[in-house]
């Protein structure tokens, strides 16, 4: 059964490919996308964490970022300024990757992306005795979120390179995966130009 489904899926893809024009760069013209991503960032670096970020693309040019940390910034615990057990300072770190590339339209529903960028890792400590507040409002409702100060002590910067694969099952939404030396993540994008055509 599994083999039959695989053969059917491969046949459907081949039939779609046979009727499509390969490497048609006109598919990138007036294509604007925005998306979100999540995955592992900081691989092969000082610190590796699960992070999230965002991506944008226009006319085939692709830019994204993904980051994580500091881990204890929004921790609910608050230490004393003069903690005798030395629990005021928690070792902490951050990691952020930024990549730039170009989407090559192999087929109308399939694009590949060579990518270059950089990854920045920092280490330091979060001061649990500090407590700051950031507020946000939604109509009459106001929410307050407390956070601690993160004090950076060391920074490492790494050159990043790799590639990505974008699949568009429908013209309004694409799913993509990225594999680079410093990060492995995936995401979903929304084709703003195609969505705008729906309103016309």
CSV table of C-alpha atoms in Angstrom, one decimal:
chain,number,residue,atom,x,y,z
A,1,UNK,CA,0.0,0.0,0.0
A,2,UNK,CA,2.8,2.4,0.9
A,3,UNK,CA,4.6,1.6,-2.3
A,4,UNK,CA,1.5,2.3,-4.3
A,5,UNK,CA,1.0,5.7,-2.6
A,6,UNK,CA,4.6,6.6,-3.2
A,7,UNK,CA,4.3,5.7,-6.9
A,8,UNK,CA,1.1,7.7,-7.2
A,9,UNK,CA,2.7,10.7,-5.6
A,10,UNK,CA,5.8,10.5,-7.8
A,11,UNK,CA,3.6,10.1,-10.9
A,12,UNK,CA,1.5,13.2,-9.9
A,13,UNK,CA,4.7,15.2,-9.4
A,14,UNK,CA,6.2,14.1,-12.7
A,15,UNK,CA,3.0,14.9,-14.6
A,16,UNK,CA,2.9,18.4,-13.0
A,17,UNK,CA,6.6,18.9,-13.9
A,18,UNK,CA,6.1,17.7,-17.5
A,19,UNK,CA,3.6,20.5,-18.2
A,20,UNK,CA,5.5,23.2,-16.4
A,21,UNK,CA,8.3,25.4,-17.6
A,22,UNK,CA,11.5,24.8,-15.8
A,23,UNK,CA,13.6,27.7,-14.4
A,24,UNK,CA,11.0,30.4,-15.3
A,25,UNK,CA,12.3,33.4,-13.4
A,26,UNK,CA,9.2,35.4,-14.3
A,27,UNK,CA,7.7,33.5,-11.3
A,28,UNK,CA,9.7,35.8,-9.0
A,29,UNK,CA,8.4,39.0,-10.6
A,30,UNK,CA,6.1,40.9,-8.3
A,31,UNK,CA,6.2,38.1,-5.7
A,32,UNK,CA,6.2,39.4,-2.2
A,33,UNK,CA,6.1,37.0,0.8
A,34,UNK,CA,6.3,37.2,4.6
A,35,UNK,CA,6.7,34.3,6.9
A,36,UNK,CA,7.6,32.8,10.3
A,37,UNK,CA,10.1,30.1,11.1
A,38,UNK,CA,11.3,28.0,14.0
A,39,UNK,CA,14.0,25.4,14.6
A,40,UNK,CA,17.5,25.0,16.0
A,41,UNK,CA,19.9,27.9,15.9
A,42,UNK,CA,23.5,28.0,16.8
A,43,UNK,CA,24.5,24.6,15.6
A,44,UNK,CA,28.3,24.1,15.4
A,45,UNK,CA,28.6,27.3,17.5
A,46,UNK,CA,29.1,28.0,21.2
A,47,UNK,CA,25.4,27.7,22.1
A,48,UNK,CA,22.6,25.8,20.4
A,49,UNK,CA,18.9,26.6,21.3
A,50,UNK,CA,15.4,26.2,19.9
A,51,UNK,CA,14.4,29.6,18.4
A,52,UNK,CA,12.0,31.3,16.2
A,53,UNK,CA,12.0,34.2,13.7
A,54,UNK,CA,10.7,35.7,10.5
A,55,UNK,CA,11.4,35.9,6.8
A,56,UNK,CA,10.6,38.2,3.9
A,57,UNK,CA,11.2,37.9,0.2
A,58,UNK,CA,10.6,40.2,-2.8
A,59,UNK,CA,11.3,39.5,-6.5
A,60,UNK,CA,13.1,36.3,-5.4
A,61,UNK,CA,15.5,38.0,-2.9
A,62,UNK,CA,15.1,36.2,0.5
A,63,UNK,CA,16.1,37.5,4.0
A,64,UNK,CA,15.4,35.9,7.3
A,65,UNK,CA,16.5,35.8,10.9
A,66,UNK,CA,16.1,33.3,13.7
A,67,UNK,CA,17.1,33.7,17.3
A,68,UNK,CA,16.9,32.4,20.9
A,69,UNK,CA,17.6,33.5,24.4
A,70,UNK,CA,18.4,34.7,26.9
A,71,UNK,CA,16.7,31.8,28.7
A,72,UNK,CA,16.1,33.4,32.0
A,73,UNK,CA,15.0,36.9,30.8
A,74,UNK,CA,11.3,36.3,31.5
A,75,UNK,CA,11.8,33.9,34.5
A,76,UNK,CA,9.2,34.6,37.2
A,77,UNK,CA,11.8,34.2,40.0
A,78,UNK,CA,13.2,37.3,41.6
A,79,UNK,CA,16.4,37.1,43.7
A,80,UNK,CA,17.5,39.4,46.5
A,81,UNK,CA,20.1,42.1,45.7
A,82,UNK,CA,22.2,40.6,48.4
A,83,UNK,CA,21.5,36.9,48.0
A,84,UNK,CA,23.8,35.0,50.4
A,85,UNK,CA,23.5,31.8,48.3
A,86,UNK,CA,24.8,33.6,45.2
A,87,UNK,CA,21.7,32.9,43.2
A,88,UNK,CA,21.3,36.4,41.8
A,89,UNK,CA,23.3,35.8,38.6
A,90,UNK,CA,22.2,33.0,36.3
A,91,UNK,CA,24.6,32.0,33.5
A,92,UNK,CA,22.8,32.7,30.2
A,93,UNK,CA,23.4,33.0,26.4
A,94,UNK,CA,21.8,34.2,23.2
A,95,UNK,CA,22.2,33.0,19.6
A,96,UNK,CA,21.0,34.7,16.4
A,97,UNK,CA,21.3,33.8,12.7
A,98,UNK,CA,20.6,36.1,9.7
A,99,UNK,CA,20.6,34.8,6.2
A,100,UNK,CA,20.3,36.3,2.7
A,101,UNK,CA,19.7,34.4,-0.5
A,102,UNK,CA,17.9,34.1,-3.8
A,103,UNK,CA,15.0,31.8,-4.6
A,104,UNK,CA,15.6,29.9,-7.9
A,105,UNK,CA,12.3,28.8,-9.4
A,106,UNK,CA,13.0,25.3,-10.6
A,107,UNK,CA,9.3,24.7,-11.2
A,108,UNK,CA,6.3,26.9,-10.4
A,109,UNK,CA,5.8,25.0,-7.1
A,110,UNK,CA,9.4,24.4,-6.3
A,111,UNK,CA,12.2,26.8,-5.5
A,112,UNK,CA,15.7,26.3,-4.1
A,113,UNK,CA,17.7,29.0,-2.2
A,114,UNK,CA,21.4,29.3,-1.8
A,115,UNK,CA,22.1,31.2,1.4
A,116,UNK,CA,24.9,33.1,3.1
A,117,UNK,CA,24.8,35.0,6.4
A,118,UNK,CA,26.2,35.0,9.9
A,119,UNK,CA,25.5,33.7,13.4
A,120,UNK,CA,26.2,35.7,16.6
A,121,UNK,CA,26.5,33.9,19.9
A,122,UNK,CA,26.8,35.8,23.2
A,123,UNK,CA,27.3,34.6,26.8
A,124,UNK,CA,26.8,36.4,30.0
A,125,UNK,CA,24.4,36.3,32.9
A,126,UNK,CA,20.9,37.3,33.7
A,127,UNK,CA,20.5,39.4,36.8
A,128,UNK,CA,17.6,37.9,38.6
A,129,UNK,CA,17.5,40.8,41.1
A,130,UNK,CA,16.5,43.2,38.4
A,131,UNK,CA,12.9,43.4,37.4
A,132,UNK,CA,11.6,45.6,34.6
A,133,UNK,CA,8.2,45.9,33.1
A,134,UNK,CA,6.9,46.1,29.6
A,135,UNK,CA,3.2,46.8,29.0
A,136,UNK,CA,1.0,46.2,26.0
A,137,UNK,CA,-2.7,47.2,25.6
A,138,UNK,CA,-5.6,45.7,23.7
A,139,UNK,CA,-8.5,48.1,24.0
A,140,UNK,CA,-9.3,48.4,27.7
A,141,UNK,CA,-7.1,45.4,28.6
A,142,UNK,CA,-3.5,46.2,29.7
A,143,UNK,CA,-1.0,43.4,30.3
A,144,UNK,CA,2.3,43.8,32.1
A,145,UNK,CA,5.3,41.4,31.5
A,146,UNK,CA,8.3,41.4,33.9
A,147,UNK,CA,11.8,40.7,32.6
A,148,UNK,CA,15.3,40.7,34.0
A,149,UNK,CA,18.4,42.4,32.7
A,150,UNK,CA,20.8,40.3,30.6
A,151,UNK,CA,24.4,41.3,30.8
A,152,UNK,CA,26.5,40.2,27.9
A,153,UNK,CA,30.2,39.3,28.6
A,154,UNK,CA,31.4,37.5,25.4
A,155,UNK,CA,30.5,37.6,21.8
A,156,UNK,CA,31.3,35.2,18.9
A,157,UNK,CA,30.5,35.8,15.3
A,158,UNK,CA,30.5,33.0,12.7
A,159,UNK,CA,30.1,33.0,8.9
A,160,UNK,CA,27.0,31.0,7.9
A,161,UNK,CA,26.2,29.3,4.6
A,162,UNK,CA,23.8,26.7,3.3
A,163,UNK,CA,20.6,26.4,1.4
A,164,UNK,CA,16.8,26.0,1.5
A,165,UNK,CA,13.9,24.4,-0.3
A,166,UNK,CA,10.6,26.0,-0.9
A,167,UNK,CA,7.4,24.1,-1.8
A,168,UNK,CA,4.2,25.9,-2.8
A,169,UNK,CA,1.3,23.5,-2.6
A,170,UNK,CA,-1.1,26.4,-3.3
A,171,UNK,CA,-0.2,29.8,-4.7
A,172,UNK,CA,-1.1,31.7,-1.5
A,173,UNK,CA,1.1,29.6,0.9
A,174,UNK,CA,4.6,28.1,0.8
A,175,UNK,CA,6.4,25.8,3.2
A,176,UNK,CA,10.2,25.9,3.4
A,177,UNK,CA,13.1,24.3,5.1
A,178,UNK,CA,16.6,25.7,5.6
A,179,UNK,CA,19.8,23.8,6.4
A,180,UNK,CA,22.9,25.8,7.1
A,181,UNK,CA,26.1,25.3,9.0
A,182,UNK,CA,24.7,27.4,12.0
A,183,UNK,CA,21.0,26.6,11.9
A,184,UNK,CA,18.3,24.1,10.9
A,185,UNK,CA,14.8,25.4,10.7
A,186,UNK,CA,11.6,25.5,8.8
A,187,UNK,CA,8.7,27.8,8.3
A,188,UNK,CA,5.6,28.9,6.4
A,189,UNK,CA,5.2,32.0,4.2
A,190,UNK,CA,2.2,33.9,2.8
A,191,UNK,CA,2.3,35.2,-0.7
A,192,UNK,CA,1.0,38.8,-0.2
A,193,UNK,CA,0.8,39.5,-4.0
A,194,UNK,CA,-1.4,36.4,-4.5
A,195,UNK,CA,-3.6,37.3,-1.5
A,196,UNK,CA,-4.0,40.9,-2.8
A,197,UNK,CA,-5.3,39.4,-6.1
A,198,UNK,CA,-8.1,37.8,-4.1
A,199,UNK,CA,-9.4,41.2,-3.1
A,200,UNK,CA,-9.6,42.5,-6.7
